[in-house]
PDB file of C-alpha atoms and ligand atoms in Angstrom:
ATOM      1  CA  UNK A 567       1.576  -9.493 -23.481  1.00  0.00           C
ATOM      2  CA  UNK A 568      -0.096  -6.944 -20.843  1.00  0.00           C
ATOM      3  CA  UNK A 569      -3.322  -6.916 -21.286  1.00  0.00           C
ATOM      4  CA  UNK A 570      -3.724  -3.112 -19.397  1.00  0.00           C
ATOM      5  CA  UNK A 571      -2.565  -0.091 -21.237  1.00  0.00           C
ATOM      6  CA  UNK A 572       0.944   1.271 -19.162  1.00  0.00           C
ATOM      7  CA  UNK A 573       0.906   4.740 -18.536  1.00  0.00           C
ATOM      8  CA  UNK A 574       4.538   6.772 -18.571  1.00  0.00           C
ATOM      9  CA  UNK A 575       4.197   9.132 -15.904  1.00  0.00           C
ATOM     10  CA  UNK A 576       4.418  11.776 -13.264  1.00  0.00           C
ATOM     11  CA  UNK A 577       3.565  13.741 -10.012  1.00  0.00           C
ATOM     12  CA  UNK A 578       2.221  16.796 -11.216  1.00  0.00           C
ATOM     13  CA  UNK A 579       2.788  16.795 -14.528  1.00  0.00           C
ATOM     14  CA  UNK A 580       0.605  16.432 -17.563  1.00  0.00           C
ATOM     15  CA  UNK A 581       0.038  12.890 -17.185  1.00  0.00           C
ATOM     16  CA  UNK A 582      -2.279  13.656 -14.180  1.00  0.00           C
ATOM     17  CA  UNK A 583      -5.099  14.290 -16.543  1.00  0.00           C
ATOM     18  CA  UNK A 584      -5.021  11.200 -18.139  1.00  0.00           C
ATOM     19  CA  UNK A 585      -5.037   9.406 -14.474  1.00  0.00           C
ATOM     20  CA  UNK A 586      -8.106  11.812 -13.499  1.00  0.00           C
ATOM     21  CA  UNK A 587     -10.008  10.390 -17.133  1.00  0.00           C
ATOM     22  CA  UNK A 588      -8.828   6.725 -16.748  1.00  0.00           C
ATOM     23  CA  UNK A 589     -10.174   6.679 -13.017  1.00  0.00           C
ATOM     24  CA  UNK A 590     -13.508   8.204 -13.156  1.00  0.00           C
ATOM     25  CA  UNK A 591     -14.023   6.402 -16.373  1.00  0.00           C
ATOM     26  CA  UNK A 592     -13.071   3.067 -14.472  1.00  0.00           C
ATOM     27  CA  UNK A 593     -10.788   1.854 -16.751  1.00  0.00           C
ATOM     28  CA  UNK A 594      -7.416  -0.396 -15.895  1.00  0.00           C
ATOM     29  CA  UNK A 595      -3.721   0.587 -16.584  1.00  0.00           C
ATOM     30  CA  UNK A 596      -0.705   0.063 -15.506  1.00  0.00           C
ATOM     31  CA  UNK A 597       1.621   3.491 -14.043  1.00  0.00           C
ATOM     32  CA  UNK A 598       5.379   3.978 -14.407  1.00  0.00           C
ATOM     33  CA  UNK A 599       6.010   7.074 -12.582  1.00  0.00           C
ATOM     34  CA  UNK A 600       9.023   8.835 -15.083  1.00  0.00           C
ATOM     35  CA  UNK A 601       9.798  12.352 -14.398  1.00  0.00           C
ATOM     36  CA  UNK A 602      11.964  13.037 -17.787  1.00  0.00           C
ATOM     37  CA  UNK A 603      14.252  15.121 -15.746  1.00  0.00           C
ATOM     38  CA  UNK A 604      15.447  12.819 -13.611  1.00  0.00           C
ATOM     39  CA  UNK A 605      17.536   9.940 -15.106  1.00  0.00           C
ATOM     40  CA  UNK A 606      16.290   6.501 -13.943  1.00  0.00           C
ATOM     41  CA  UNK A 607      15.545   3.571 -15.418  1.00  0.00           C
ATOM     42  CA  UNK A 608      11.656   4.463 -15.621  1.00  0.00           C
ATOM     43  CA  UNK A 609      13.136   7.224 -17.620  1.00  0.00           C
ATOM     44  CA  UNK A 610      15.651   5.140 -20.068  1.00  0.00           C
ATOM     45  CA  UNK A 611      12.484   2.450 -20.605  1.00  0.00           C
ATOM     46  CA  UNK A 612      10.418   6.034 -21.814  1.00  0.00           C
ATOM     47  CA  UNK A 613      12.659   6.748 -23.978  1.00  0.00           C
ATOM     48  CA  UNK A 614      12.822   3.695 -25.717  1.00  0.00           C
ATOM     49  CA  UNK A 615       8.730   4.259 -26.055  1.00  0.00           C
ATOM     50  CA  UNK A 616       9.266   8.413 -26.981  1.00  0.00           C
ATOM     51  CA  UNK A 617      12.090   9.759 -28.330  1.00  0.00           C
ATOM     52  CA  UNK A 618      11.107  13.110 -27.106  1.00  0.00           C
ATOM     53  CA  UNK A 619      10.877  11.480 -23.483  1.00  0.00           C
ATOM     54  CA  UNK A 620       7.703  13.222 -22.455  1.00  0.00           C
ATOM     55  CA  UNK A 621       4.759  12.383 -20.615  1.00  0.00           C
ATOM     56  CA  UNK A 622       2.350  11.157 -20.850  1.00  0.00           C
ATOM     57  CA  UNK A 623       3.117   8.488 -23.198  1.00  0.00           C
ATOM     58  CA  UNK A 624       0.546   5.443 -23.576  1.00  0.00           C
ATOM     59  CA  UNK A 625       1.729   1.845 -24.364  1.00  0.00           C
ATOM     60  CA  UNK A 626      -1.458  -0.089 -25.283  1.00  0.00           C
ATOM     61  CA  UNK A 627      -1.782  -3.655 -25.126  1.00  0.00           C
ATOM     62  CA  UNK A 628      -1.288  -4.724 -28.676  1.00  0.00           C
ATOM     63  CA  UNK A 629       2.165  -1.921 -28.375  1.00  0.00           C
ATOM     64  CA  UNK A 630       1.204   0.921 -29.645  1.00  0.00           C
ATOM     65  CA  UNK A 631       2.374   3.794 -28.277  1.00  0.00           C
ATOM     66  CA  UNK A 632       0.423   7.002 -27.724  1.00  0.00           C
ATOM     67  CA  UNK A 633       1.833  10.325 -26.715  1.00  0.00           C
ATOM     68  CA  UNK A 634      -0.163  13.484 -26.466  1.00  0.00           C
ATOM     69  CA  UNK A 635      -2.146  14.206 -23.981  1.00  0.00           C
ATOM     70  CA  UNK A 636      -5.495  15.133 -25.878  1.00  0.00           C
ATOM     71  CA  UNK A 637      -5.252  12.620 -28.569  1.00  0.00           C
ATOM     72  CA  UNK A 638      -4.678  10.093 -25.217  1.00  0.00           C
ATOM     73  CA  UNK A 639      -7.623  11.702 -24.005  1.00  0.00           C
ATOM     74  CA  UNK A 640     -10.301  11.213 -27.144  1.00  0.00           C
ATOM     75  CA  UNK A 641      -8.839   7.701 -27.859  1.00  0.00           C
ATOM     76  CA  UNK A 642     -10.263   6.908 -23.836  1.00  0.00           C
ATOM     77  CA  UNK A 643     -13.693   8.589 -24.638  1.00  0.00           C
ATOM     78  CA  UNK A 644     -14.057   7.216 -27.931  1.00  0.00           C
ATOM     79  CA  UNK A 645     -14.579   4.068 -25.644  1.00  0.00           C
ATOM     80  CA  UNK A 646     -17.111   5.824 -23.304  1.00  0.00           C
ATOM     81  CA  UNK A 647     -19.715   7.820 -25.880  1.00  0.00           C
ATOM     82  CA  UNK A 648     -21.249  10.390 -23.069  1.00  0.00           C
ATOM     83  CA  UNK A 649     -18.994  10.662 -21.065  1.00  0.00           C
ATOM     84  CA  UNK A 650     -16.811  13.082 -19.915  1.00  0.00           C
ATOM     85  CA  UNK A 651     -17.933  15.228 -23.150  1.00  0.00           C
ATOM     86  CA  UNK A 652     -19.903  16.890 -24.865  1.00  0.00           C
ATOM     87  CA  UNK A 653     -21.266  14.020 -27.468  1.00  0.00           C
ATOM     88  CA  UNK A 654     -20.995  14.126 -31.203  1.00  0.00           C
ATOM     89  CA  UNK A 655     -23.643  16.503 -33.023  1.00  0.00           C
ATOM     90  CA  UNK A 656     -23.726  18.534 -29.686  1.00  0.00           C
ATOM     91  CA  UNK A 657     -23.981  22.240 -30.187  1.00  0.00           C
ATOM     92  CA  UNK A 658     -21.243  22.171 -27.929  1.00  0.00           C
ATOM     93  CA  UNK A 659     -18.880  20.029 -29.580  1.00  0.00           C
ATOM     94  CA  UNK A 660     -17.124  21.800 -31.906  1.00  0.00           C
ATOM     95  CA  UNK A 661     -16.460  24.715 -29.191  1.00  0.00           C
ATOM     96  CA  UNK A 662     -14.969  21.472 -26.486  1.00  0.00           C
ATOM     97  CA  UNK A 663     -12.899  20.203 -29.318  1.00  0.00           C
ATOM     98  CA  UNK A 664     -11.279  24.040 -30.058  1.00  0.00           C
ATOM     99  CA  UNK A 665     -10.638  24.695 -26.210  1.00  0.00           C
ATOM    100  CA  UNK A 666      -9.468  21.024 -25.703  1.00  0.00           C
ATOM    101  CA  UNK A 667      -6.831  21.487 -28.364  1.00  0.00           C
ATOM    102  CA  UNK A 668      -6.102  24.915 -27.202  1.00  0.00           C
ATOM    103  CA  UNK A 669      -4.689  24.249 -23.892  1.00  0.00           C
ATOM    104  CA  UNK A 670      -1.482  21.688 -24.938  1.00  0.00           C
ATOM    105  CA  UNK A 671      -1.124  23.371 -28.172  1.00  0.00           C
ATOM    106  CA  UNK A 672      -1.296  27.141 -27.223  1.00  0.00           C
ATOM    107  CA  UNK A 673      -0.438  26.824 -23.617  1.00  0.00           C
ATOM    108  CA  UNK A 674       1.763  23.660 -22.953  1.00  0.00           C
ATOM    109  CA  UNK A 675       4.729  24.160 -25.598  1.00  0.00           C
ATOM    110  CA  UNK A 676       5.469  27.405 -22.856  1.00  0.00           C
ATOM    111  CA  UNK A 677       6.706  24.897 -20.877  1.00  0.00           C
ATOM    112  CA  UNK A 678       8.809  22.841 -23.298  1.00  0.00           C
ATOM    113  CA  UNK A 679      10.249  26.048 -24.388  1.00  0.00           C
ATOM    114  CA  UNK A 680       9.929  27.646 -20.252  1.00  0.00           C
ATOM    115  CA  UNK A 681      11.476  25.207 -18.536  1.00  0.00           C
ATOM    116  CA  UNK A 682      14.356  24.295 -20.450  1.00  0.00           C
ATOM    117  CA  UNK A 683      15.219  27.660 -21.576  1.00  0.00           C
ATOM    118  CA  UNK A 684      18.978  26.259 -21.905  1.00  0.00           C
ATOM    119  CA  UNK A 685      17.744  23.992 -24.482  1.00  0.00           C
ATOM    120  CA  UNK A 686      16.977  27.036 -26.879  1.00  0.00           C
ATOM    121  CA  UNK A 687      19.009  30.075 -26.099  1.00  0.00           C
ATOM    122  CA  UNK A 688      23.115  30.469 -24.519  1.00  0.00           C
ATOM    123  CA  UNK A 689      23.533  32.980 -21.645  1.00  0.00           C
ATOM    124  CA  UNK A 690      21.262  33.439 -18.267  1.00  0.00           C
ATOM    125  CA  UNK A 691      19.925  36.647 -19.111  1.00  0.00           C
ATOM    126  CA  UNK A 692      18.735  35.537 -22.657  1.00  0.00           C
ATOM    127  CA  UNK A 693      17.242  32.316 -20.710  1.00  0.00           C
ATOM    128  CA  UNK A 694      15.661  34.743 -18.288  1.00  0.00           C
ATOM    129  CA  UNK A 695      13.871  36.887 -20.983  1.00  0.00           C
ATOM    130  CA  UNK A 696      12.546  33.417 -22.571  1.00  0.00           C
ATOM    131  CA  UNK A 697      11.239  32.067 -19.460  1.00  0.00           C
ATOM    132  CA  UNK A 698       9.671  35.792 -18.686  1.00  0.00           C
ATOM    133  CA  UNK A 699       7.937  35.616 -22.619  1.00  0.00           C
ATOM    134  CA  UNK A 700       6.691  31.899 -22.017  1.00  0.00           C
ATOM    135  CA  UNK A 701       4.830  33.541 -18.718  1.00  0.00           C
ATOM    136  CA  UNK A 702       3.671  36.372 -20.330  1.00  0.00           C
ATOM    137  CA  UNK A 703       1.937  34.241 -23.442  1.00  0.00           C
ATOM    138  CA  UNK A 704       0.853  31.886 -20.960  1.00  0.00           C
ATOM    139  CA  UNK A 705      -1.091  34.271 -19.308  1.00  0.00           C
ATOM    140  CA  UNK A 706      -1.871  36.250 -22.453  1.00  0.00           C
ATOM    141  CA  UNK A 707      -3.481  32.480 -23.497  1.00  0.00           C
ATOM    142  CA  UNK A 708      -5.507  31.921 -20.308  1.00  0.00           C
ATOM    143  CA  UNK A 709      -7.106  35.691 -20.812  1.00  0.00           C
ATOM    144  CA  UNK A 710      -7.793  34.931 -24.201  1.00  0.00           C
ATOM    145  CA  UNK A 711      -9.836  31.456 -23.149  1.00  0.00           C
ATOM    146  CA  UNK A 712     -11.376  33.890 -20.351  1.00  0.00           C
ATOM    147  CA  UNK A 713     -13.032  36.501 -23.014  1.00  0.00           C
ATOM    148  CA  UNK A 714     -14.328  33.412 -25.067  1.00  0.00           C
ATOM    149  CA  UNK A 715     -15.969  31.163 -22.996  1.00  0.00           C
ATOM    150  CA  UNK A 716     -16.950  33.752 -19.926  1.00  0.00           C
ATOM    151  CA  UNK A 717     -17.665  30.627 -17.118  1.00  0.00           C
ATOM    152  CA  UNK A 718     -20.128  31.472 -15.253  1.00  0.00           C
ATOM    153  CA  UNK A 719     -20.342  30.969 -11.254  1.00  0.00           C
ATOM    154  CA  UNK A 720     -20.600  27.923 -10.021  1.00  0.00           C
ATOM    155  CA  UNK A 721     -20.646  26.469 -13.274  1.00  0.00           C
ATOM    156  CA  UNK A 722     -18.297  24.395 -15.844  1.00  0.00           C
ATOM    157  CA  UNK A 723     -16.099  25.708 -18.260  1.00  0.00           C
ATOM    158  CA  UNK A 724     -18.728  25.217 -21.066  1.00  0.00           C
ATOM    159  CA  UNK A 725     -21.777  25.581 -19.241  1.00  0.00           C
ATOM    160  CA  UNK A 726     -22.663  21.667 -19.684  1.00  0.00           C
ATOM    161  CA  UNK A 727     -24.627  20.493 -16.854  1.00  0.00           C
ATOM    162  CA  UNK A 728     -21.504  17.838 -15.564  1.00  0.00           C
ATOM    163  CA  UNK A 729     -17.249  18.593 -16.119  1.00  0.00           C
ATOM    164  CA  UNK A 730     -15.558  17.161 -19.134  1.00  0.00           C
ATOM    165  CA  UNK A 731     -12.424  16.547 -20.132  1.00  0.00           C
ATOM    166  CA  UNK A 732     -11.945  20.424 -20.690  1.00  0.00           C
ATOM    167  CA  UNK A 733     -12.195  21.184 -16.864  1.00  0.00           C
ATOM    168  CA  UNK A 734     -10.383  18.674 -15.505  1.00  0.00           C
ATOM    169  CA  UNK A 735      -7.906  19.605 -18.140  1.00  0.00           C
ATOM    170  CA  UNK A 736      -7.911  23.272 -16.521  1.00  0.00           C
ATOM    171  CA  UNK A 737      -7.698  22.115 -13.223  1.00  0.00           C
ATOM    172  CA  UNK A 738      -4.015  20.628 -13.700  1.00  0.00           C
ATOM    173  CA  UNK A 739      -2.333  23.255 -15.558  1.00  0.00           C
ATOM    174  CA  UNK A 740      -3.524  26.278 -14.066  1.00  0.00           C
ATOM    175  CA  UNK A 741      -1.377  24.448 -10.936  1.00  0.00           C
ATOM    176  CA  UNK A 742       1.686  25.192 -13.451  1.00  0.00           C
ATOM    177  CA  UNK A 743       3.634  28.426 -13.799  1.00  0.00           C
ATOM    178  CA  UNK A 744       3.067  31.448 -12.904  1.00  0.00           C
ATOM    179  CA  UNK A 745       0.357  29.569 -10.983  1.00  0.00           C
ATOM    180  CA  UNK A 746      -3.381  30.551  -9.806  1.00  0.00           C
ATOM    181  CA  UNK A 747      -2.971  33.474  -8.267  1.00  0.00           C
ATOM    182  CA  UNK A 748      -1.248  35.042 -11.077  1.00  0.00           C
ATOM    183  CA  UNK A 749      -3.703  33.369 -13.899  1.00  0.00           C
ATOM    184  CA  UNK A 750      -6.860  34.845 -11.423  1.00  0.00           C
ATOM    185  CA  UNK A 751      -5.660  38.338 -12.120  1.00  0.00           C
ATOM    186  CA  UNK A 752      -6.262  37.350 -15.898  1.00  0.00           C
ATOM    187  CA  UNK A 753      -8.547  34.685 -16.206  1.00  0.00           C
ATOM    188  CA  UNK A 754     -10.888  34.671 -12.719  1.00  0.00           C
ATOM    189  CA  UNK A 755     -13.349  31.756 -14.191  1.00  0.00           C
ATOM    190  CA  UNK A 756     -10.936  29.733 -15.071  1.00  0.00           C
ATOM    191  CA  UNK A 757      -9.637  29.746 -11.859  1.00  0.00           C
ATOM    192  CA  UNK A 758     -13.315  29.349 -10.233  1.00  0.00           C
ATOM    193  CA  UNK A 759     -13.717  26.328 -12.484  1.00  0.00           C
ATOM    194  CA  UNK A 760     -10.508  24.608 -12.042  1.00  0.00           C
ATOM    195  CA  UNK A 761     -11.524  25.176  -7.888  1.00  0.00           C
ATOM    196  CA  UNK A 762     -14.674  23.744  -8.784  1.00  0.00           C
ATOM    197  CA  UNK A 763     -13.040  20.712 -10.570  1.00  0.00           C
ATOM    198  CA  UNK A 764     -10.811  20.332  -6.887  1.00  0.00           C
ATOM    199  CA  UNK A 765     -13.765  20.608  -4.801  1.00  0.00           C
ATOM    200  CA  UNK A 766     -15.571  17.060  -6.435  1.00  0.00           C
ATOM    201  CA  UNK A 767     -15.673  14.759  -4.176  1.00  0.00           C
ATOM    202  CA  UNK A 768     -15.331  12.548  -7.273  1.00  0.00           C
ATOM    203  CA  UNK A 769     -11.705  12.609  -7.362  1.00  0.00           C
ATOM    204  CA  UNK A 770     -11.269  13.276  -3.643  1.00  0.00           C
ATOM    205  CA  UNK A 771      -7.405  13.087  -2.691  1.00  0.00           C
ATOM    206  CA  UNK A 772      -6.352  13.389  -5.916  1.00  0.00           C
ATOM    207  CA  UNK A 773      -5.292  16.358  -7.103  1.00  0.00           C
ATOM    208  CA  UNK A 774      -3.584  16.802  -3.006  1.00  0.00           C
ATOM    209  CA  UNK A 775      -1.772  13.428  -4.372  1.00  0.00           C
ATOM    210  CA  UNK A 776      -0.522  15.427  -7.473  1.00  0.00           C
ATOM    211  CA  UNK A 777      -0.185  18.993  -6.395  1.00  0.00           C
ATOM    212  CA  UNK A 778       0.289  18.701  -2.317  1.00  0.00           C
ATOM    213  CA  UNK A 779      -1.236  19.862   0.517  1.00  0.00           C
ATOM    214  CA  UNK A 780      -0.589  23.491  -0.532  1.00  0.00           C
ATOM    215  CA  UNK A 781      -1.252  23.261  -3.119  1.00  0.00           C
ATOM    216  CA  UNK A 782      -3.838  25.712  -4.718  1.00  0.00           C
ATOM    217  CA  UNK A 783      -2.159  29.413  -4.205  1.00  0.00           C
ATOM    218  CA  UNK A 784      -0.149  31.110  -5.236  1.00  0.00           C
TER     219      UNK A 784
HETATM  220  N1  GSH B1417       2.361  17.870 -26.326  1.00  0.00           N
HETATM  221  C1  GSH B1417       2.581  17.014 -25.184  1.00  0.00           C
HETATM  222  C2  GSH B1417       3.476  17.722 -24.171  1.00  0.00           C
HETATM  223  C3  GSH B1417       3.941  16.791 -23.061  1.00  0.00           C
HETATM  224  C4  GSH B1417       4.994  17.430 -22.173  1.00  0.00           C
HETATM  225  O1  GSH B1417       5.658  18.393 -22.572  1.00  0.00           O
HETATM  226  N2  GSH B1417       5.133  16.877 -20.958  1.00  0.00           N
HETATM  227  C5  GSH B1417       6.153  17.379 -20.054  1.00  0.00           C
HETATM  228  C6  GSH B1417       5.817  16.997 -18.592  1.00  0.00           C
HETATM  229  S1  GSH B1417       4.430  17.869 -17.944  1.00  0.00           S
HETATM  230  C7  GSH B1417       7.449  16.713 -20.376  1.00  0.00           C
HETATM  231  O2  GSH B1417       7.477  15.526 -20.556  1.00  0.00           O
HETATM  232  N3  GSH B1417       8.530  17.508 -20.457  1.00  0.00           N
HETATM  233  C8  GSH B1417       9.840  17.011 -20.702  1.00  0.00           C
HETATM  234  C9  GSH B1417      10.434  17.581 -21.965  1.00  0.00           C
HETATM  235  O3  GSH B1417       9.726  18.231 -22.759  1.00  0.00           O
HETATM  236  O4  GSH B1417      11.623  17.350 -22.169  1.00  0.00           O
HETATM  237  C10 GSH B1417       1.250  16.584 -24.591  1.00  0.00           C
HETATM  238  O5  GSH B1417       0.241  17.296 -24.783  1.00  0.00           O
HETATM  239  O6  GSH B1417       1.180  15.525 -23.971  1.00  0.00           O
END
């Protein structure tokens, strides 16, 4: 039986978060890199785990199998109280828990539904308008966040005096469509923050790993 969790997978993708937690809370696991996408065996052994063959997906030791990216993410802090977060009882909490939840469930289905418009609607230009409304609520979602939490220079998303989960969280997917340049125009602090986040020598090489050397603009 492994005795690590096993991580499903992939270079840029949502899973990256759940790397970035695991490693600067200095806990073991095992990686299978498995872009859905592409058919491999990585892939086929996924889908066995998650029928909706997405990542990240968690196998734990005793087999349980995780997907979700935030519920993956409070099961690892629920083994480090402090970190990472805002504890229980903070003022703060209830606001990191809304925002936390915000991001894959307002923001992240735009990119089940973006990039596989073919999945939901026949005929390119009725794919075209989908993909062009996923990018519009995306954006429309990132101003939103913007208004409500204000982040203040050279600070974290929530004002706490380290990063949580939240802005590492931010960091990733404001690398995803339409991208920072486009989600600056609409949501400047976020973008500050999720520079912020890249700047940490904490998780040096990193996000370059995920995103690439050019990786910040557009
Ligand atoms: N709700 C899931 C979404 C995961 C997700 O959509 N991951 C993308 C990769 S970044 C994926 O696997 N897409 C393939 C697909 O949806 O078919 C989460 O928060 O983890």
């Amino acid at each position: 039986m492994p005795v690590k969790p096993v991580l499903y997978g992939a270079k840029g993708c949502g899973s990256a978060v759940v790397e970035a937690a695991f490693t600067l809370l200095g806990e073991g696991y095992g990686y299978v890199e498995a872009e859905p996408w592409t058919p491999s065996p990585a892939v086929d052994a996924l889908r066995a785990v998650n029928p909706l063959v997405q990542i990240p997906t968690l196998r734990l030791p005793d087999g349980t199998v995780m997907t979700e990216s935030v519920a993956i993410l409070l099961w690892l802090l629920e083994r480090h109280p402090g970190a990472l977060a805002p504890a229980p009882g903070d003022p703060l909490r209830p606001t990191f828990l809304r925002w936390l939840v915000y991001l894959p469930a307002a923001i992240y289905p735009m990119y089940t539904v973006g990039d596989f418009c073919d999945r939901w609607v026949p005929g390119a230009d009725a794919q075209a308008a989908l993909k062009q409304a996923t990018i519009d609520r995306t954006l429309a979602c990132w101003q939103a966040m913007e208004a409500a939490l204000k982040p203040q220079p050279g600070g974290w998303v929530l004002g706490t005096p380290d990063w949580t989960v939240l802005d590492l969280y931010i960091c990733m997917m404001t690398h995803w469509r339409p991208r920072r340049q486009a989600i600056a125009a609409v949501a400047p602090g976020i973008v500050t923050v999720a520079r912020k986040v890249e700047a940490d020598p904490r998780l040096a090489g990193f996000w370059q790993r995920h995103f690439g050397a050019g990786y910040d603009d557009p």
